[in-house]
Coordinates of C-alpha atoms and ligand atoms in Angstrom, one line a residue:
X609 CA -1.0 5.7 -31.3
X610 CA -0.3 2.6 -29.0
X611 CA -3.5 1.0 -27.6
X612 CA -1.7 0.0 -24.4
X613 CA 0.8 1.7 -22.2
X614 CA 3.3 4.3 -23.1
X615 CA 6.7 3.4 -24.3
X616 CA 9.0 4.0 -21.4
X617 CA 12.3 2.5 -21.3
X618 CA 13.7 0.6 -18.2
X619 CA 16.7 2.5 -17.7
X620 CA 19.1 3.1 -14.6
X621 CA 18.8 6.9 -15.1
X622 CA 15.3 6.6 -13.8
X623 CA 16.4 4.9 -10.6
X624 CA 19.1 7.8 -10.4
X625 CA 16.6 10.6 -10.9
X626 CA 14.2 9.0 -8.6
X627 CA 16.6 8.7 -5.7
X628 CA 18.1 12.1 -6.3
X629 CA 14.7 13.9 -6.5
X630 CA 13.1 12.1 -3.6
X631 CA 15.5 10.9 -1.1
X632 CA 18.0 13.7 -1.0
X633 CA 18.5 13.6 2.8
X634 CA 19.3 9.9 3.0
X635 CA 22.8 9.0 4.1
X636 CA 25.7 7.2 2.4
X637 CA 28.5 6.2 4.8
X638 CA 31.9 4.8 3.7
X639 CA 35.0 3.6 5.5
X640 CA 38.0 5.2 4.1
X641 CA 41.5 3.4 4.0
X642 CA 42.6 5.4 7.1
X643 CA 39.4 3.9 8.8
X644 CA 37.7 7.1 9.2
X645 CA 34.1 7.5 8.0
X646 CA 33.2 9.6 4.9
X647 CA 29.6 10.7 5.1
X648 CA 27.4 12.4 2.6
X649 CA 23.7 12.5 1.5
X650 CA 21.8 11.3 -1.6
X651 CA 21.7 15.0 -2.6
X652 CA 25.5 15.1 -2.7
X653 CA 25.5 11.8 -4.5
X654 CA 23.1 12.8 -7.1
X655 CA 25.1 16.1 -7.8
X656 CA 28.4 14.3 -8.0
X657 CA 27.0 11.4 -10.1
X658 CA 25.7 13.7 -12.8
X659 CA 29.0 15.6 -12.7
X660 CA 30.8 12.3 -13.4
X661 CA 28.5 11.6 -16.2
X662 CA 28.8 15.1 -17.7
X663 CA 32.7 15.0 -17.2
X664 CA 33.0 11.7 -18.9
X665 CA 31.1 13.0 -21.9
X666 CA 33.4 16.1 -22.1
X667 CA 36.5 13.7 -21.8
X668 CA 35.2 12.0 -24.9
X669 CA 33.0 9.0 -23.6
X670 CA 31.0 7.6 -26.5
X671 CA 27.9 5.4 -26.1
X672 CA 28.9 2.0 -25.4
X673 CA 32.4 2.6 -24.4
X674 CA 33.6 0.7 -21.5
X675 CA 34.8 2.3 -18.2
X676 CA 36.6 -0.1 -15.8
X677 CA 36.7 0.3 -12.1
X678 CA 39.3 -1.2 -9.7
X679 CA 37.9 -0.1 -6.4
X680 CA 36.8 -1.3 -3.0
X681 CA 33.2 -0.5 -1.8
X682 CA 32.6 3.1 -1.2
X683 CA 30.7 6.2 -2.4
X684 CA 33.0 6.8 -5.5
X685 CA 32.4 3.3 -6.8
X686 CA 28.7 3.9 -6.1
X687 CA 28.9 7.2 -8.2
X688 CA 30.5 5.2 -11.2
X689 CA 27.6 2.5 -10.8
X690 CA 25.1 5.3 -12.0
X691 CA 27.4 8.0 -13.6
X692 CA 29.0 5.7 -16.4
X693 CA 25.7 4.1 -17.5
X694 CA 23.8 7.6 -17.3
X695 CA 26.5 8.9 -19.8
X696 CA 25.8 6.0 -22.2
X697 CA 28.9 4.0 -21.1
X698 CA 29.2 0.5 -19.8
X699 CA 30.5 0.0 -16.2
X700 CA 33.0 -2.7 -16.1
X701 CA 33.8 -3.7 -12.6
X702 CA 37.2 -5.5 -12.3
X703 CA 38.0 -8.1 -9.6
X704 CA 41.1 -6.7 -7.9
X705 CA 42.1 -10.1 -6.5
X706 CA 43.0 -11.6 -9.8
X707 CA 46.4 -12.5 -11.1
X708 CA 48.0 -9.9 -13.4
X709 CA 47.6 -12.4 -16.4
X710 CA 44.0 -12.5 -15.9
X711 CA 43.6 -8.8 -15.1
X712 CA 45.4 -7.8 -18.4
X713 CA 43.5 -10.3 -20.3
X714 CA 40.3 -8.9 -19.1
X715 CA 41.1 -5.2 -19.5
X716 CA 42.3 -5.9 -23.1
X717 CA 39.5 -8.1 -24.0
X718 CA 36.9 -5.5 -22.7
X719 CA 38.8 -2.7 -24.5
X720 CA 38.4 -0.5 -21.6
X721 CA 39.0 3.1 -22.5
X722 CA 38.8 4.6 -19.1
X723 CA 39.7 3.2 -15.6
X724 CA 38.7 4.5 -12.3
X725 CA 40.8 3.3 -9.5
X726 CA 41.5 3.8 -5.8
X727 CA 44.8 5.5 -5.2
X728 CA 45.6 2.6 -2.6
X729 CA 45.1 0.1 -5.5
X730 CA 47.6 1.7 -7.9
X731 CA 50.4 -0.9 -7.3
X732 CA 47.9 -3.4 -9.1
X733 CA 47.7 -1.4 -12.2
X734 CA 51.5 -0.9 -11.9
X735 CA 51.8 -4.7 -12.6
X736 CA 49.8 -4.7 -15.7
X737 CA 50.3 -1.2 -17.2
X738 CA 52.7 -2.4 -19.9
X739 CA 50.3 -4.7 -21.2
X740 CA 47.1 -2.9 -21.3
X741 CA 45.9 0.0 -23.4
X742 CA 43.8 2.4 -21.1
X743 CA 43.5 5.9 -22.6
X744 CA 42.6 7.6 -19.3
X745 CA 43.2 6.5 -15.7
X746 CA 41.2 8.3 -13.1
X747 CA 42.6 8.1 -9.6
X748 CA 40.2 8.3 -6.5
X749 CA 42.5 10.2 -4.2
X750 CA 41.8 8.9 -0.6
X751 CA 45.3 9.1 0.8
X752 CA 45.9 12.7 -0.1
X753 CA 49.1 11.9 -2.0
X754 CA 49.3 13.6 -5.4
X755 CA 48.2 11.3 -8.3
X756 CA 50.9 9.7 -10.4
X757 CA 52.0 11.6 -13.5
X758 CA 50.0 10.6 -16.5
X759 CA 46.8 10.0 -14.7
X760 CA 44.0 12.3 -13.6
X761 CA 42.4 12.8 -10.0
X762 CA 38.8 11.7 -10.1
X763 CA 38.0 14.8 -8.1
X764 CA 39.8 17.1 -10.6
X765 CA 37.6 15.3 -13.2
X766 CA 34.5 16.4 -11.5
X767 CA 35.2 19.8 -11.6
X768 CA 35.3 20.0 -15.3
X769 CA 31.5 19.5 -15.2
X770 CA 29.2 22.6 -15.4
X771 CA 26.1 21.1 -14.0
X772 CA 24.4 21.1 -17.5
X773 CA 24.4 17.1 -17.7
X774 CA 21.9 15.7 -20.4
X775 CA 21.7 12.0 -20.6
X776 CA 22.1 10.7 -24.1
X777 CA 19.1 8.7 -25.5
X778 CA 19.3 5.3 -23.9
X779 CA 17.2 2.2 -24.9
X780 CA 16.4 -0.3 -22.4
X781 CA 18.4 -3.0 -24.2
X782 CA 21.5 -0.9 -24.3
X783 CA 24.3 -2.4 -22.3
X784 CA 25.1 -0.7 -18.9
X785 CA 27.3 -3.2 -17.1
X786 CA 29.9 -5.8 -17.6
X787 CA 31.4 -8.3 -15.3
X788 CA 33.9 -11.2 -15.9
X789 CA 33.4 -14.6 -14.5
X790 CA 36.4 -17.0 -14.0
X791 CA 33.8 -19.7 -12.7
X792 CA 34.1 -21.6 -15.9
X793 CA 37.0 -23.5 -17.6
X794 CA 39.2 -21.6 -19.9
X795 CA 39.5 -17.8 -20.1
X796 CA 37.5 -15.4 -18.0
X797 CA 34.1 -14.8 -19.6
X798 CA 32.4 -11.4 -19.8
X799 CA 28.7 -11.0 -19.0
X800 CA 27.0 -7.9 -20.4
X801 CA 24.1 -6.4 -18.4
X802 CA 21.4 -4.4 -20.1
X803 CA 19.7 -1.4 -18.5
X804 CA 16.4 -3.4 -18.6
X805 CA 18.1 -6.5 -17.1
X806 CA 19.5 -4.3 -14.2
X807 CA 16.2 -2.5 -13.6
X808 CA 14.1 -5.7 -13.6
X809 CA 16.6 -7.2 -11.4
X810 CA 16.6 -4.3 -9.1
X811 CA 12.7 -4.3 -9.0
X812 CA 12.5 -7.9 -8.0
X813 CA 15.5 -7.8 -5.8
X814 CA 13.9 -5.2 -3.6
X815 CA 10.9 -7.5 -2.9
X816 CA 10.7 -9.7 0.1
X817 CA 11.6 -12.8 -2.1
X818 CA 14.8 -11.1 -2.9
X819 CA 16.8 -8.9 -0.5
X820 CA 13.5 -7.2 0.6
X821 CA 14.3 -3.7 1.9
X822 CA 12.5 -0.5 2.8
X823 CA 13.5 3.0 2.9
X824 CA 13.8 2.7 6.6
X825 CA 16.5 0.0 6.3
X826 CA 20.3 0.5 6.5
X827 CA 22.2 -1.8 4.2
X828 CA 25.8 -2.7 4.2
X829 CA 27.2 -4.8 1.3
X830 CA 30.2 -6.7 2.3
X831 CA 30.1 -8.6 -1.0
X832 CA 32.6 -6.7 -3.3
X833 CA 31.2 -4.2 -5.8
X834 CA 33.3 -6.2 -8.3
X835 CA 31.2 -9.3 -7.7
X836 CA 28.2 -9.1 -9.9
X837 CA 27.4 -5.7 -8.9
X838 CA 27.6 -6.4 -5.1
X839 CA 24.5 -8.7 -5.9
X840 CA 22.7 -5.7 -7.2
X841 CA 22.5 -4.1 -3.7
X842 CA 23.6 -0.5 -4.7
X843 CA 21.0 -0.4 -7.5
X844 CA 18.2 -1.6 -5.1
X845 CA 19.2 0.5 -2.1
X846 CA 19.3 3.7 -4.1
X847 CA 15.9 3.0 -5.7
X848 CA 14.5 2.4 -2.4
X849 CA 16.2 5.5 -0.8
X850 CA 17.6 3.2 2.0
X851 CA 20.7 4.4 4.1
X852 CA 23.9 2.8 2.6
X853 CA 27.0 1.9 4.4
X854 CA 30.3 0.8 2.6
X855 CA 33.1 -1.0 4.5
X856 CA 35.9 0.2 2.0
X857 CA 39.0 -2.1 2.3
X858 CA 38.4 -3.1 6.0
X859 CA 36.7 -6.5 5.7
X860 CA 37.9 -8.0 8.9
X861 CA 35.5 -9.1 11.6
X862 CA 36.1 -6.4 14.0
X863 CA 35.8 -3.6 11.5
X864 CA 32.7 -4.9 10.1
X865 CA 31.1 -5.5 13.5
X866 CA 32.0 -2.0 14.6
X867 CA 30.4 -0.6 11.5
X868 CA 27.2 -2.8 12.1
X869 CA 26.9 -1.3 15.5
X870 CA 27.8 2.3 14.9
X871 CA 25.5 2.8 11.8
X872 CA 22.8 0.6 13.1
X873 CA 22.8 -1.8 10.0
X874 CA 19.6 -3.8 9.4
X875 CA 20.5 -5.7 6.3
X876 CA 23.9 -6.9 5.1
X877 CA 25.3 -9.4 2.5
X878 CA 28.4 -11.4 1.8
X879 CA 30.1 -14.7 1.3
X880 CA 30.2 -17.5 4.1
X881 CA 34.0 -17.0 4.7
X882 CA 33.1 -13.5 5.9
X883 CA 30.4 -14.7 8.2
X884 CA 32.4 -17.5 9.6
X885 CA 34.8 -15.0 11.0
X886 CA 32.1 -12.8 12.3
X887 CA 30.3 -15.6 14.0
X888 CA 33.7 -16.6 15.6
X889 CA 34.2 -13.0 17.0
X890 CA 30.6 -12.9 18.3
X891 CA 30.8 -16.2 20.0
X892 CA 34.0 -15.2 21.7
X893 CA 32.7 -11.8 22.8
X894 CA 28.9 -11.9 22.7
X895 CA 28.5 -8.7 24.7
X896 CA 31.0 -6.6 22.9
X897 CA 28.6 -5.4 19.9
X898 CA 25.0 -4.3 20.3
X899 CA 23.8 -5.1 16.7
X900 CA 20.3 -4.4 15.5
X901 CA 18.1 -7.3 16.7
X902 CA 17.1 -9.4 13.7
X903 CA 19.6 -8.0 11.4
X904 CA 19.4 -9.8 8.1
X905 CA 22.5 -11.2 6.5
X906 CA 22.0 -12.5 3.0
X907 CA 24.7 -15.4 2.5
X908 CA 25.6 -16.7 -0.9
X909 CA 28.5 -17.3 -3.3
X910 CA 29.1 -20.7 -1.7
X911 CA 26.9 -22.9 0.5
X912 CA 25.9 -21.5 3.8
X913 CA 26.5 -24.3 6.3
X914 CA 23.6 -25.1 8.6
X915 CA 25.9 -24.6 11.7
X916 CA 26.4 -21.0 10.5
X917 CA 22.7 -20.4 10.2
X918 CA 22.1 -22.0 13.7
X919 CA 25.1 -20.0 15.1
X920 CA 23.7 -16.6 14.1
X921 CA 20.2 -17.5 15.4
X922 CA 21.8 -17.9 18.8
X923 CA 22.8 -14.3 18.5
X924 CA 19.4 -13.1 17.2
X925 CA 20.6 -12.5 13.9
X926 CA 19.1 -14.0 10.7
X927 CA 20.9 -15.7 7.9
X928 CA 19.1 -15.8 4.5
X929 CA 20.7 -18.3 2.1
X930 CA 20.6 -17.4 -1.5
X931 CA 22.0 -18.7 -4.7
X932 CA 23.1 -16.9 -8.0
X933 CA 25.9 -16.4 -10.6
X934 CA 27.6 -13.6 -12.6
X935 CA 25.6 -15.0 -15.6
X936 CA 22.3 -14.6 -13.6
X937 CA 22.7 -11.0 -12.3
X938 CA 22.9 -12.9 -9.7
X939 CA 19.5 -13.3 -8.2
X940 CA 18.4 -16.9 -8.8
X941 CA 17.0 -18.4 -5.6
X942 CA 16.5 -17.3 -2.0
X943 CA 15.7 -19.8 0.8
X944 CA 12.9 -18.1 2.5
X945 CA 10.6 -20.4 4.6
X946 CA 7.2 -20.5 3.2
X947 CA 4.5 -19.8 5.8
X948 CA 3.2 -23.4 6.2
X949 CA 6.8 -24.7 6.6
X950 CA 7.5 -22.4 9.6
X951 CA 5.4 -25.2 11.5
X952 CA 7.9 -27.9 10.8
X953 CA 10.0 -29.2 13.6
X954 CA 13.3 -27.2 14.1
X955 CA 15.7 -29.7 12.4
X956 CA 13.6 -29.8 9.2
X957 CA 13.3 -25.9 9.3
X958 CA 17.1 -25.6 9.4
X959 CA 17.5 -28.2 6.7
X960 CA 15.3 -26.1 4.4
X961 CA 17.1 -22.8 5.3
X962 CA 20.5 -24.4 4.4
X963 CA 19.1 -25.3 1.0
X964 CA 19.7 -22.7 -1.8
X965 CA 16.2 -21.9 -2.0
X966 CA 13.3 -21.4 -4.6
X967 CA 13.2 -19.3 -7.6
X968 CA 12.8 -15.7 -7.5
X969 CA 9.7 -14.2 -9.6
X970 CA 10.6 -14.3 -13.3
X971 CA 13.3 -16.9 -12.8
X972 CA 12.6 -20.4 -14.3
X973 CA 14.4 -23.4 -13.1
X974 CA 14.7 -27.0 -14.2
X975 CA 17.2 -29.7 -13.7
X976 CA 18.3 -32.2 -16.2
X977 CA 19.8 -35.6 -15.6
X978 CA 21.0 -38.4 -17.8
X979 CA 17.4 -39.3 -18.9
X980 CA 16.0 -35.8 -19.2
X981 CA 14.3 -33.5 -16.7
X982 CA 14.4 -34.6 -13.2
X983 CA 11.2 -34.8 -11.0
X984 CA 11.0 -32.4 -8.1
X985 CA 11.2 -35.1 -5.6
X986 CA 14.2 -33.9 -3.5
X987 CA 16.1 -37.0 -4.5
X988 CA 16.8 -37.2 -8.3
X989 CA 20.0 -35.4 -9.3
X990 CA 20.4 -33.2 -12.3
X991 CA 22.3 -30.2 -13.7
X992 CA 20.4 -27.1 -12.8
X993 CA 19.3 -24.9 -15.8
X994 CA 17.8 -21.5 -15.7
X995 CA 16.1 -18.9 -17.8
X996 CA 14.8 -15.4 -17.1
X997 CA 15.0 -11.7 -18.0
X998 CA 18.3 -11.2 -16.2
X999 CA 20.0 -14.4 -17.3
X1000 CA 22.8 -13.9 -19.9
X1001 CA 22.1 -15.0 -23.5
X1002 CA 25.8 -15.5 -24.4
X1003 CA 29.0 -14.4 -23.2
X1004 CA 30.6 -11.1 -24.3
X1005 CA 32.6 -11.4 -27.5
X1006 CA 33.1 -15.1 -27.0
X1007 CA 30.8 -17.1 -29.6
X1008 CA 32.8 -20.2 -29.1
X1009 CA 31.5 -20.5 -25.4
X1010 CA 28.0 -21.1 -26.7
X1011 CA 27.8 -24.6 -25.3
X1012 CA 26.7 -23.3 -21.9
X1013 CA 23.2 -22.9 -23.5
X1014 CA 20.7 -25.5 -24.3
X1015 CA 19.3 -25.8 -27.8
X1016 CA 15.8 -24.6 -26.3
X1017 CA 17.4 -21.5 -24.7
X1018 CA 18.3 -22.5 -21.1
X1019 CA 21.6 -21.5 -19.5
X1020 CA 23.5 -24.5 -18.0
X1021 CA 24.7 -23.6 -14.5
X1022 CA 27.1 -26.4 -14.0
X1023 CA 25.6 -26.9 -10.5
X1024 CA 24.3 -30.4 -9.8
X1025 CA 21.1 -30.2 -7.6
X1026 CA 18.0 -31.9 -6.3
X1027 CA 14.6 -29.9 -6.4
X1028 CA 12.1 -30.8 -3.6
X1029 CA 8.3 -30.7 -4.2
X1030 CA 8.2 -27.1 -2.7
X1031 CA 10.7 -26.1 -5.3
X1032 CA 13.6 -25.7 -2.9
X1033 CA 16.9 -26.3 -4.8
X1034 CA 19.8 -28.0 -3.0
X1035 CA 23.2 -27.9 -4.6
X1036 CA 25.0 -31.2 -4.1
X1037 CA 27.8 -31.1 -6.6
X1038 CA 29.4 -29.2 -9.4
X1039 CA 30.1 -30.3 -13.1
X1040 CA 32.7 -27.5 -13.4
X1041 CA 36.2 -28.4 -12.4
X1042 CA 36.7 -25.5 -10.0
X1043 CA 37.5 -24.7 -6.4
X1044 CA 35.7 -21.9 -4.7
X1045 CA 37.8 -20.4 -1.9
X1046 CA 36.5 -17.6 0.1
X1047 CA 34.0 -16.6 -2.6
X1048 CA 36.5 -16.5 -5.4
X1049 CA 37.3 -19.2 -8.1
X1050 CA 40.5 -21.1 -8.4
X1051 CA 40.8 -23.3 -11.7
X1052 CA 41.9 -27.0 -11.0
X1053 CA 42.7 -27.3 -14.7
X1054 CA 45.1 -24.3 -14.8
X1055 CA 46.9 -25.6 -11.7
X1056 CA 47.2 -29.0 -13.1
X1057 CA 48.7 -27.8 -16.4
X1058 CA 51.3 -25.6 -14.7
X1059 CA 52.2 -28.6 -12.4
X1060 CA 52.5 -31.0 -15.3
X1061 CA 54.8 -28.6 -17.0
X1062 CA 57.4 -29.3 -14.2
X1063 CA 60.2 -31.7 -15.4
X1064 CA 59.8 -34.2 -12.5
X1065 CA 56.0 -34.4 -12.6
X1066 CA 54.3 -37.1 -14.5
X1067 CA 50.7 -36.5 -13.6
X1068 CA 48.9 -33.8 -11.5
X1069 CA 45.3 -33.7 -10.3
X1070 CA 43.9 -30.9 -8.2
X1071 CA 40.7 -31.1 -6.2
X1072 CA 38.9 -29.2 -3.6
X1073 CA 39.4 -30.0 0.1
X1074 CA 36.8 -28.9 2.5
X1075 CA 38.0 -26.0 4.6
X1076 CA 36.2 -24.5 7.7
X1077 CA 37.3 -21.0 6.9
X1078 CA 37.4 -20.8 3.1
X1079 CA 34.7 -23.2 2.1
X1080 CA 37.2 -25.2 -0.1
X1081 CA 41.1 -25.1 -0.6
X1082 CA 43.1 -26.8 -3.4
X1083 CA 44.8 -30.1 -2.9
X1084 CA 47.2 -31.3 -5.5
X1085 CA 47.8 -34.9 -6.0
X1086 CA 51.1 -35.7 -7.9
X1087 CA 52.6 -38.7 -9.6
X1088 CA 56.3 -38.0 -10.0
X1089 CA 58.2 -39.3 -13.0
X1090 CA 60.1 -42.5 -12.4
X1091 CA 63.3 -42.0 -10.7
X1092 CA 62.8 -38.3 -10.3
X1093 CA 62.4 -36.6 -6.8
X1094 CA 60.5 -33.6 -6.3
X1095 CA 59.3 -31.8 -3.0
X1096 CA 56.0 -29.9 -2.4
X1097 CA 58.1 -26.8 -1.6
X1098 CA 59.9 -27.2 -5.0
X1099 CA 56.4 -27.4 -6.7
X1100 CA 55.0 -24.5 -4.8
X1101 CA 57.9 -22.3 -5.8
X1102 CA 57.5 -23.4 -9.3
X1103 CA 53.9 -22.3 -9.4
X1104 CA 54.3 -19.1 -7.6
X1105 CA 55.3 -16.6 -10.4
X1106 CA 52.3 -17.5 -12.3
X1107 CA 49.5 -17.7 -9.9
X1108 CA 48.0 -15.4 -7.1
X1109 CA 49.3 -16.4 -3.9
X1110 CA 45.8 -17.6 -2.6
X1111 CA 45.7 -20.0 -5.7
X1112 CA 48.6 -22.0 -4.5
X1113 CA 47.5 -25.7 -3.2
X1114 CA 47.4 -25.9 0.5
X1115 CA 48.6 -29.3 0.4
X1116 CA 50.6 -31.3 -2.2
X1117 CA 50.6 -35.1 -1.8
X1118 CA 52.4 -37.7 -3.8
X1119 CA 51.0 -41.0 -5.2
X1120 CA 51.8 -43.8 -7.4
X1121 CA 48.6 -43.6 -9.6
X1122 CA 45.6 -41.2 -10.0
X1123 CA 42.3 -43.1 -10.4
X1124 CA 40.7 -42.9 -13.8
X1125 CA 37.2 -43.1 -15.2
X1126 CA 35.9 -45.5 -17.8
X1127 CA 37.1 -43.1 -20.5
X1128 CA 40.6 -42.6 -19.1
X1129 CA 40.2 -39.1 -17.5
X1130 CA 41.2 -38.5 -14.0
X1131 CA 38.4 -39.4 -11.7
X1132 CA 37.9 -36.4 -9.6
X1133 CA 35.0 -38.1 -7.8
X1134 CA 37.1 -40.9 -6.7
X1135 CA 39.9 -38.6 -5.7
X1136 CA 37.5 -36.4 -3.7
X1137 CA 36.3 -39.7 -1.9
X1138 CA 39.8 -40.8 -1.2
X1139 CA 41.0 -37.5 0.3
X1140 CA 37.7 -36.5 1.8
X1141 CA 39.2 -36.6 5.3
X1142 CA 42.6 -35.5 4.5
X1143 CA 44.0 -32.6 6.6
X1144 CA 47.3 -31.2 5.6
X1145 CA 50.0 -31.3 8.2
X1146 CA 50.8 -27.8 9.4
X1147 CA 54.2 -27.7 7.5
X1148 CA 52.4 -28.3 4.3
X1149 CA 50.4 -25.0 4.5
X1150 CA 52.0 -22.1 2.4
X1151 CA 53.7 -19.6 4.5
Ligands
AMP730 P1 29.9 -16.7 -9.6 O1 29.4 -16.5 -10.9 O2 31.3 -16.4 -9.1 O3 29.1 -15.8 -8.6 O4 29.7 -18.1 -9.0 C1 28.5 -18.7 -9.2 C2 28.5 -20.2 -8.6 O5 28.9 -20.1 -7.4 C3 27.3 -21.0 -8.8 O6 27.0 -21.6 -10.0 C4 27.6 -22.0 -7.7 O7 28.5 -23.0 -8.1 C5 28.4 -21.2 -6.6 N1 27.3 -20.7 -5.7 C6 26.7 -19.5 -5.6 N2 25.8 -19.4 -4.6 C7 25.9 -20.6 -3.9 C8 25.3 -21.1 -2.7 N3 24.4 -20.3 -2.0 N4 25.6 -22.5 -2.4 C9 26.3 -23.2 -3.1 N5 27.2 -22.7 -4.3 C10 26.8 -21.4 -4.6

């Protein structure tokens, strides 16, 4: 007999049963493609989620099998969040904004057996279906149209359940979720979340140092459910029994503001680009929406500018800046003001709130510069390294990508930071050669390689340009081959077939020479300085 506590595995099934048993009357509201609202209760959610788990088992799902989702944020996606892991499967949320090449790579690399997809997103599947092997496609029928031949309606699948679901034995270290990140060089890389890591992340995420919600809150994740589990919000909200509101495909400022007002939302979360649009709408029309005073908005994925934080304060709404990664589940840091810092002059308070914040409980941080670990003085620069119970130990089926971990077991984030004496981290640069536009990654290296394949291009370097709406946008600097002429339009047309439209550079400029580092590589640092104030002429912007 153990002399301490019982063996009790930390699994998502406990969160599901807890919510279904105790919060049956709580509401879940989803915006559908036709803009109508679907409403049901936790009791309905519990019944359908267990039906999904049983139906998947009946359809042959084996423990450890991957079930992919290509869906917006809504109740069916929430059902898969719990139903797939409860059946012993692994929920693989797929980013629907990816180019078909990346999408098919990811679906094949994960060897997904099942795919659950919104019927409105079927055209995405159409583009990759000849390149992927998915045994069973389940279509969530929102438009009322019959599902295509060879697929099954999600609703019909649920009807095959008899109400006798029994969860298979699940160990807390078993995998429950999978999400690929393209925020590294090379191929997209998978991060496999365990039941234990998700449960611990949920527990800490629910605390005031995380999202900090209560049963009386109404929470609306704008952050897609295919971005690191919508930052863990669906798990957290379900455990707490909070009212959940999902925006479906309607992410424009007006639709979101209408939903915040109508459902009395108290907590929400998303990337800065979303909030820029919302702030603009509020500034233009401050009286139009009656939002919950003090509504909290978790902002992360890219840096939240101080102007954004100040801007929302003017409307009585509170931005909370946070930092995290796919590899860190994602909760890493939250920029809450410590009590004694509330006394500081306004300017300093805003400076702190615009930092990425200090470590959540159980997250350990250090930053390493050229001569070792840097002091926490707010000045020295180093690469941020992290470890903790919800930080990935490796990439899924990709042993060659092991260089992201140090020999003593820390994960290298690729973010260059200062850390101040209070532990607040401030991101000042990135070692990863990538561009983050509207919360999604664009690979400079992929664009450069593609551009250099053009017969008239001698050299190409792609850097991030600051952009008010998107955070960053790509700028391509081109050295043409001697005597050969090429235009920006020709290059853009050359790139188009192989990249998603939003990857195409906003500006393509021509030069005689690209600055180099001592080792002969392109000096992105110098290029960024050179083009820091460059604003593309309107004709340069892609149509
Ligand atoms: P992803 O894995 O796609 O979520 O991207 C994680 C990366 O996004 C981090 O390593 C940072 O480079 C960036 N990032 C996330 N949150 C922030 C933030 N609050 N401020 C600045 N950069 C951020």
